mmCIF file of C-alpha atoms in Angstrom:
data_model
loop_
_atom_site.group_PDB
_atom_site.id
_atom_site.type_symbol
_atom_site.label_atom_id
_atom_site.label_comp_id
_atom_site.label_asym_id
_atom_site.label_seq_id
_atom_site.Cartn_x
_atom_site.Cartn_y
_atom_site.Cartn_z
ATOM 1 C CA UNK A 13 -0.062 0.171 0.236
ATOM 2 C CA UNK A 14 1.466 3.309 -0.860
ATOM 3 C CA UNK A 15 0.528 6.158 1.447
ATOM 4 C CA UNK A 16 3.478 7.142 3.329
ATOM 5 C CA UNK A 17 3.423 3.924 5.349
ATOM 6 C CA UNK A 18 3.701 3.681 8.708
ATOM 7 C CA UNK A 19 2.032 0.551 10.177
ATOM 8 C CA UNK A 20 0.115 -1.391 7.350
ATOM 9 C CA UNK A 21 -1.055 -4.918 7.144
ATOM 10 C CA UNK A 22 -2.285 -7.022 4.477
ATOM 11 C CA UNK A 23 -5.347 -9.053 4.646
ATOM 12 C CA UNK A 24 -5.557 -10.202 1.312
ATOM 13 C CA UNK A 25 -8.817 -8.051 0.226
ATOM 14 C CA UNK A 26 -9.039 -4.114 -0.336
ATOM 15 C CA UNK A 27 -12.136 -3.861 2.077
ATOM 16 C CA UNK A 28 -10.084 -5.789 5.203
ATOM 17 C CA UNK A 29 -7.004 -3.971 3.982
ATOM 18 C CA UNK A 30 -8.863 -0.318 4.586
ATOM 19 C CA UNK A 31 -10.706 -1.227 7.420
ATOM 20 C CA UNK A 32 -7.876 -2.770 9.341
ATOM 21 C CA UNK A 33 -5.435 0.034 8.183
ATOM 22 C CA UNK A 34 -8.259 2.735 9.361
ATOM 23 C CA UNK A 35 -8.327 1.025 12.638
ATOM 24 C CA UNK A 36 -4.462 0.823 13.235
ATOM 25 C CA UNK A 37 -4.042 4.379 12.205
ATOM 26 C CA UNK A 38 -6.334 6.139 13.845
ATOM 27 C CA UNK A 39 -6.356 3.932 16.560
ATOM 28 C CA UNK A 40 -3.012 4.863 16.865
ATOM 29 C CA UNK A 41 -3.853 8.806 16.715
ATOM 30 C CA UNK A 42 -6.621 8.005 19.540
ATOM 31 C CA UNK A 43 -3.931 6.378 21.761
ATOM 32 C CA UNK A 44 -1.674 9.124 21.067
ATOM 33 C CA UNK A 45 -4.115 12.021 22.288
ATOM 34 C CA UNK A 46 -4.620 10.327 25.361
ATOM 35 C CA UNK A 47 -0.470 10.103 26.024
ATOM 36 C CA UNK A 48 -0.325 13.666 25.423
ATOM 37 C CA UNK A 49 -3.121 14.383 27.385
ATOM 38 C CA UNK A 50 -1.694 12.437 30.634
ATOM 39 C CA UNK A 51 1.685 13.935 30.194
ATOM 40 C CA UNK A 52 0.229 17.376 30.173
ATOM 41 C CA UNK A 53 -1.766 16.235 33.102
ATOM 42 C CA UNK A 54 1.511 14.624 34.871
ATOM 43 C CA UNK A 55 3.644 18.349 34.070
ATOM 44 C CA UNK A 56 0.823 20.287 35.103
ATOM 45 C CA UNK A 57 0.129 18.430 38.514
ATOM 46 C CA UNK A 58 3.979 18.164 38.868
ATOM 47 C CA UNK A 59 3.549 14.562 40.226
ATOM 48 C CA UNK A 60 4.055 10.865 38.282
ATOM 49 C CA UNK A 61 3.287 7.858 40.204
ATOM 50 C CA UNK A 62 2.960 4.184 38.987
ATOM 51 C CA UNK A 63 -0.279 4.186 39.578
ATOM 52 C CA UNK A 64 -1.270 6.773 37.149
ATOM 53 C CA UNK A 65 1.168 5.627 34.495
ATOM 54 C CA UNK A 66 -0.741 2.436 34.705
ATOM 55 C CA UNK A 67 -4.324 3.962 34.391
ATOM 56 C CA UNK A 68 -2.806 6.310 31.560
ATOM 57 C CA UNK A 69 -1.782 3.034 29.909
ATOM 58 C CA UNK A 70 -5.208 1.402 30.130
ATOM 59 C CA UNK A 71 -6.847 4.524 29.016
ATOM 60 C CA UNK A 72 -4.753 4.833 25.991
ATOM 61 C CA UNK A 73 -5.466 1.017 24.871
ATOM 62 C CA UNK A 74 -9.426 1.907 25.479
ATOM 63 C CA UNK A 75 -9.317 5.003 23.747
ATOM 64 C CA UNK A 76 -7.371 3.700 20.956
ATOM 65 C CA UNK A 77 -9.499 1.071 20.649
ATOM 66 C CA UNK A 78 -12.761 3.237 20.674
ATOM 67 C CA UNK A 79 -11.184 5.413 18.031
ATOM 68 C CA UNK A 80 -9.607 2.737 16.195
ATOM 69 C CA UNK A 81 -13.236 1.203 15.852
ATOM 70 C CA UNK A 82 -15.106 4.110 14.681
ATOM 71 C CA UNK A 83 -12.341 4.820 12.179
ATOM 72 C CA UNK A 84 -12.618 1.165 10.832
ATOM 73 C CA UNK A 85 -16.768 1.573 10.830
ATOM 74 C CA UNK A 86 -16.533 4.729 8.831
ATOM 75 C CA UNK A 87 -13.972 3.393 6.515
ATOM 76 C CA UNK A 88 -15.502 -0.079 5.936
ATOM 77 C CA UNK A 89 -19.002 1.856 4.757
ATOM 78 C CA UNK A 90 -17.351 4.585 3.116
ATOM 79 C CA UNK A 91 -16.042 1.937 0.755
ATOM 80 C CA UNK A 92 -19.058 -0.102 0.243
ATOM 81 C CA UNK A 93 -20.859 2.893 -0.586
ATOM 82 C CA UNK A 94 -18.219 3.640 -3.041
ATOM 83 C CA UNK A 95 -18.536 0.359 -4.632
ATOM 84 C CA UNK A 96 -22.508 0.732 -4.381
ATOM 85 C CA UNK A 97 -22.375 4.174 -5.869
ATOM 86 C CA UNK A 98 -19.320 3.818 -8.406
ATOM 87 C CA UNK A 99 -17.955 6.922 -7.430
ATOM 88 C CA UNK A 100 -16.559 9.094 -4.456
ATOM 89 C CA UNK A 101 -18.059 12.435 -3.568
ATOM 90 C CA UNK A 102 -19.182 14.112 -0.329
ATOM 91 C CA UNK A 103 -22.216 12.222 -0.388
ATOM 92 C CA UNK A 104 -20.256 8.861 0.550
ATOM 93 C CA UNK A 105 -18.694 10.647 3.416
ATOM 94 C CA UNK A 106 -22.247 12.091 5.039
ATOM 95 C CA UNK A 107 -23.341 8.262 4.691
ATOM 96 C CA UNK A 108 -20.389 7.058 6.212
ATOM 97 C CA UNK A 109 -20.413 9.145 8.971
ATOM 98 C CA UNK A 110 -24.395 8.783 9.291
ATOM 99 C CA UNK A 111 -24.063 5.006 9.433
ATOM 100 C CA UNK A 112 -21.200 5.557 11.760
ATOM 101 C CA UNK A 113 -22.616 7.584 14.258
ATOM 102 C CA UNK A 114 -25.559 5.311 14.300
ATOM 103 C CA UNK A 115 -23.927 2.409 14.653
ATOM 104 C CA UNK A 116 -21.556 3.341 17.310
ATOM 105 C CA UNK A 117 -24.140 5.120 19.657
ATOM 106 C CA UNK A 118 -26.574 2.255 18.884
ATOM 107 C CA UNK A 119 -24.067 0.116 20.614
ATOM 108 C CA UNK A 120 -23.513 2.713 23.521
ATOM 109 C CA UNK A 121 -26.852 3.258 24.459
ATOM 110 C CA UNK A 122 -30.301 2.210 24.214
ATOM 111 C CA UNK A 123 -32.091 5.723 23.561
ATOM 112 C CA UNK A 124 -33.047 5.749 19.867
ATOM 113 C CA UNK A 125 -33.158 9.504 20.014
ATOM 114 C CA UNK A 126 -29.691 9.575 20.884
ATOM 115 C CA UNK A 127 -29.171 7.139 17.836
ATOM 116 C CA UNK A 128 -30.810 9.708 15.161
ATOM 117 C CA UNK A 129 -28.661 12.525 16.772
ATOM 118 C CA UNK A 130 -25.504 10.919 16.856
ATOM 119 C CA UNK A 131 -26.004 9.873 13.045
ATOM 120 C CA UNK A 132 -26.725 13.635 12.135
ATOM 121 C CA UNK A 133 -23.858 14.884 14.106
ATOM 122 C CA UNK A 134 -21.674 11.969 12.521
ATOM 123 C CA UNK A 135 -23.002 13.033 8.899
ATOM 124 C CA UNK A 136 -22.186 16.764 9.341
ATOM 125 C CA UNK A 137 -18.721 16.117 10.709
ATOM 126 C CA UNK A 138 -17.769 13.732 7.507
ATOM 127 C CA UNK A 139 -18.993 16.119 5.259
ATOM 128 C CA UNK A 140 -16.825 18.843 7.005
ATOM 129 C CA UNK A 141 -13.998 17.198 7.013
ATOM 130 C CA UNK A 142 -14.576 16.082 3.065
ATOM 131 C CA UNK A 143 -15.091 19.378 1.902
ATOM 132 C CA UNK A 144 -11.954 20.861 4.366
ATOM 133 C CA UNK A 145 -9.655 17.948 2.500
ATOM 134 C CA UNK A 146 -11.105 18.761 -0.801
ATOM 135 C CA UNK A 147 -10.174 22.738 -0.894
ATOM 136 C CA UNK A 148 -7.726 22.131 -3.386
ATOM 137 C CA UNK B 19 -11.727 27.182 -8.201
ATOM 138 C CA UNK B 20 -12.205 23.559 -9.540
ATOM 139 C CA UNK B 21 -13.580 21.601 -6.750
ATOM 140 C CA UNK B 22 -17.093 20.480 -7.707
ATOM 141 C CA UNK B 23 -18.429 23.905 -7.077
ATOM 142 C CA UNK B 24 -21.222 24.672 -4.916
ATOM 143 C CA UNK B 25 -20.737 27.964 -3.142
ATOM 144 C CA UNK B 26 -17.272 29.438 -4.192
ATOM 145 C CA UNK B 27 -16.124 33.199 -3.767
ATOM 146 C CA UNK B 28 -13.006 35.110 -5.162
ATOM 147 C CA UNK B 29 -11.077 37.534 -2.788
ATOM 148 C CA UNK B 30 -8.081 37.803 -4.899
ATOM 149 C CA UNK B 31 -5.522 35.880 -3.003
ATOM 150 C CA UNK B 32 -5.386 31.893 -2.345
ATOM 151 C CA UNK B 33 -5.335 32.520 1.741
ATOM 152 C CA UNK B 34 -8.479 34.741 1.376
ATOM 153 C CA UNK B 35 -10.194 32.197 -0.849
ATOM 154 C CA UNK B 36 -9.479 28.853 0.817
ATOM 155 C CA UNK B 37 -10.339 30.646 4.216
ATOM 156 C CA UNK B 38 -13.504 32.029 2.819
ATOM 157 C CA UNK B 39 -14.300 28.588 1.053
ATOM 158 C CA UNK B 40 -13.717 26.801 4.423
ATOM 159 C CA UNK B 41 -15.630 29.109 6.169
ATOM 160 C CA UNK B 42 -18.814 29.028 3.788
ATOM 161 C CA UNK B 43 -18.690 25.319 3.037
ATOM 162 C CA UNK B 44 -18.202 23.996 6.437
ATOM 163 C CA UNK B 45 -20.630 26.552 7.533
ATOM 164 C CA UNK B 46 -23.284 25.278 5.664
ATOM 165 C CA UNK B 47 -22.888 21.934 6.462
ATOM 166 C CA UNK B 48 -22.823 23.036 10.442
ATOM 167 C CA UNK B 49 -26.463 25.080 9.276
ATOM 168 C CA UNK B 50 -27.844 21.693 7.739
ATOM 169 C CA UNK B 51 -27.081 19.670 10.581
ATOM 170 C CA UNK B 52 -28.998 22.063 12.890
ATOM 171 C CA UNK B 53 -31.891 22.001 10.138
ATOM 172 C CA UNK B 54 -31.852 18.157 9.943
ATOM 173 C CA UNK B 55 -32.332 17.879 13.928
ATOM 174 C CA UNK B 56 -34.713 20.390 14.162
ATOM 175 C CA UNK B 57 -36.625 18.526 11.816
ATOM 176 C CA UNK B 58 -36.412 15.116 13.508
ATOM 177 C CA UNK B 59 -37.110 17.112 16.555
ATOM 178 C CA UNK B 60 -40.274 18.298 15.186
ATOM 179 C CA UNK B 61 -41.357 15.050 13.655
ATOM 180 C CA UNK B 62 -40.821 13.223 16.747
ATOM 181 C CA UNK B 63 -42.805 15.535 19.031
ATOM 182 C CA UNK B 64 -45.419 15.833 16.372
ATOM 183 C CA UNK B 65 -45.372 19.489 16.769
ATOM 184 C CA UNK B 66 -44.565 22.465 14.524
ATOM 185 C CA UNK B 67 -44.771 25.983 15.753
ATOM 186 C CA UNK B 68 -43.407 29.538 14.710
ATOM 187 C CA UNK B 69 -41.798 29.998 17.731
ATOM 188 C CA UNK B 70 -40.018 26.743 17.179
ATOM 189 C CA UNK B 71 -39.009 27.359 13.635
ATOM 190 C CA UNK B 72 -37.818 30.925 14.459
ATOM 191 C CA UNK B 73 -35.779 29.148 17.335
ATOM 192 C CA UNK B 74 -34.164 26.778 14.824
ATOM 193 C CA UNK B 75 -33.338 29.446 12.160
ATOM 194 C CA UNK B 76 -31.288 31.254 14.537
ATOM 195 C CA UNK B 77 -29.678 28.083 15.974
ATOM 196 C CA UNK B 78 -28.708 27.600 12.241
ATOM 197 C CA UNK B 79 -27.252 30.971 11.819
ATOM 198 C CA UNK B 80 -25.137 30.412 15.152
ATOM 199 C CA UNK B 81 -23.972 27.288 14.689
ATOM 200 C CA UNK B 82 -23.044 27.548 10.966
ATOM 201 C CA UNK B 83 -21.038 30.481 12.098
ATOM 202 C CA UNK B 84 -19.683 28.544 14.750
ATOM 203 C CA UNK B 85 -18.865 25.606 12.195
ATOM 204 C CA UNK B 86 -17.651 28.145 9.739
ATOM 205 C CA UNK B 87 -14.846 29.984 11.757
ATOM 206 C CA UNK B 88 -13.820 26.987 13.292
ATOM 207 C CA UNK B 89 -13.157 25.391 9.590
ATOM 208 C CA UNK B 90 -11.935 29.130 8.563
ATOM 209 C CA UNK B 91 -8.991 29.115 11.451
ATOM 210 C CA UNK B 92 -8.319 25.284 10.400
ATOM 211 C CA UNK B 93 -7.980 26.184 6.664
ATOM 212 C CA UNK B 94 -6.205 29.222 7.412
ATOM 213 C CA UNK B 95 -3.340 27.849 9.769
ATOM 214 C CA UNK B 96 -2.975 24.849 7.590
ATOM 215 C CA UNK B 97 -2.400 27.013 4.578
ATOM 216 C CA UNK B 98 0.298 29.134 6.235
ATOM 217 C CA UNK B 99 1.731 25.730 7.642
ATOM 218 C CA UNK B 100 2.052 24.362 4.152
ATOM 219 C CA UNK B 101 3.621 27.711 3.082
ATOM 220 C CA UNK B 102 6.342 27.537 6.029
ATOM 221 C CA UNK B 103 6.984 24.053 5.738
ATOM 222 C CA UNK B 104 6.978 23.729 1.861
ATOM 223 C CA UNK B 105 5.043 20.161 2.138
ATOM 224 C CA UNK B 106 1.450 18.943 2.804
ATOM 225 C CA UNK B 107 1.301 15.896 5.556
ATOM 226 C CA UNK B 108 -0.193 14.788 8.496
ATOM 227 C CA UNK B 109 2.057 17.399 10.469
ATOM 228 C CA UNK B 110 0.079 20.272 8.789
ATOM 229 C CA UNK B 111 -3.304 18.525 9.916
ATOM 230 C CA UNK B 112 -1.874 18.075 13.446
ATOM 231 C CA UNK B 113 -0.889 21.550 14.060
ATOM 232 C CA UNK B 114 -4.062 22.990 12.037
ATOM 233 C CA UNK B 115 -5.687 21.194 14.665
ATOM 234 C CA UNK B 116 -4.007 22.037 17.330
ATOM 235 C CA UNK B 117 -3.712 25.694 16.674
ATOM 236 C CA UNK B 118 -7.517 25.793 15.606
ATOM 237 C CA UNK B 119 -8.435 23.766 19.079
ATOM 238 C CA UNK B 120 -6.771 26.348 21.160
ATOM 239 C CA UNK B 121 -7.789 29.636 19.447
ATOM 240 C CA UNK B 122 -11.364 28.460 19.505
ATOM 241 C CA UNK B 123 -11.402 27.570 23.135
ATOM 242 C CA UNK B 124 -9.415 30.462 24.000
ATOM 243 C CA UNK B 125 -11.680 32.568 22.731
ATOM 244 C CA UNK B 126 -14.875 30.699 24.620
ATOM 245 C CA UNK B 127 -13.160 30.257 28.154
ATOM 246 C CA UNK B 128 -10.599 31.941 30.030
ATOM 247 C CA UNK B 129 -9.396 28.119 31.546
ATOM 248 C CA UNK B 130 -5.627 27.382 30.740
ATOM 249 C CA UNK B 131 -6.178 23.824 30.944
ATOM 250 C CA UNK B 132 -9.347 23.700 28.628
ATOM 251 C CA UNK B 133 -7.067 25.427 26.052
ATOM 252 C CA UNK B 134 -4.583 22.839 26.068
ATOM 253 C CA UNK B 135 -7.104 19.682 26.153
ATOM 254 C CA UNK B 136 -8.961 21.500 23.329
ATOM 255 C CA UNK B 137 -5.437 21.884 21.449
ATOM 256 C CA UNK B 138 -4.653 18.168 21.743
ATOM 257 C CA UNK B 139 -8.013 16.954 20.922
ATOM 258 C CA UNK B 140 -8.329 19.260 17.986
ATOM 259 C CA UNK B 141 -4.748 17.723 16.870
ATOM 260 C CA UNK B 142 -5.885 14.137 17.381
ATOM 261 C CA UNK B 143 -9.024 14.897 15.438
ATOM 262 C CA UNK B 144 -7.463 16.431 12.549
ATOM 263 C CA UNK B 145 -4.538 13.912 12.239
ATOM 264 C CA UNK B 146 -7.298 11.272 12.038
ATOM 265 C CA UNK B 147 -9.178 12.976 9.500
ATOM 266 C CA UNK B 148 -6.110 13.140 7.079
ATOM 267 C CA UNK B 149 -5.435 9.662 7.655
ATOM 268 C CA UNK B 150 -9.008 8.542 7.073
ATOM 269 C CA UNK B 151 -8.901 10.532 3.915
ATOM 270 C CA UNK B 152 -5.566 9.153 2.709
ATOM 271 C CA UNK B 153 -6.061 5.646 2.813
ATOM 272 C CA UNK B 154 -5.714 5.420 -0.587
#
């Protein structure tokens, strides 16, 4: 795979490759975010204990997996929509964001209104990100 | 400007054009998000009053301007970093996200820890979005 290439895997099918790629990369970003927050917190409070470092590591794994799953779902859905519609534009991003928002919140909560709200927010964020990255 | 082209303006300089473009496009997405949420809310509760529609319109303007400003700051910073560094990669997205997160939260709150936290979150989200859009 030719995209700058830190972290890549080959599972034999573009759908699986992209999903795994999204999971790994965005999961890493999520874990780094928690690490950066933890480091700032320690520097700010001026206290680093073994307990805190262990907690931070646990949180890194948890949030990394969460960010990774969200990214994996998004990439998978966008790839599917791409194959069905035959081309890529902001609508793919919107559908991907909506499905991801709905799925992730359906897993985490039982409130139907929440699911719809998160689907709308997900669609809006994905569409906005699409436009930001295509301002030529 | 050649990017699918709904909504575009020409202010005579690429920096201004990109910033205005980001503001308009992402502002529109933000306004649509509020409109979709408002519509769902009305359908769900089954009641549409003039008061509610007015409120929804006000909220659309407010959130649209907010999303637009965030996007404008991000695009402007990313463009500046691009010009200074001479090329575009995930570091531009990270710096853009961090500066945007810091600026937006510095405007909205006085708490220094909040500003750092939002800078980290902004950097992580922008980096994640960059990777998602570059999975080839």
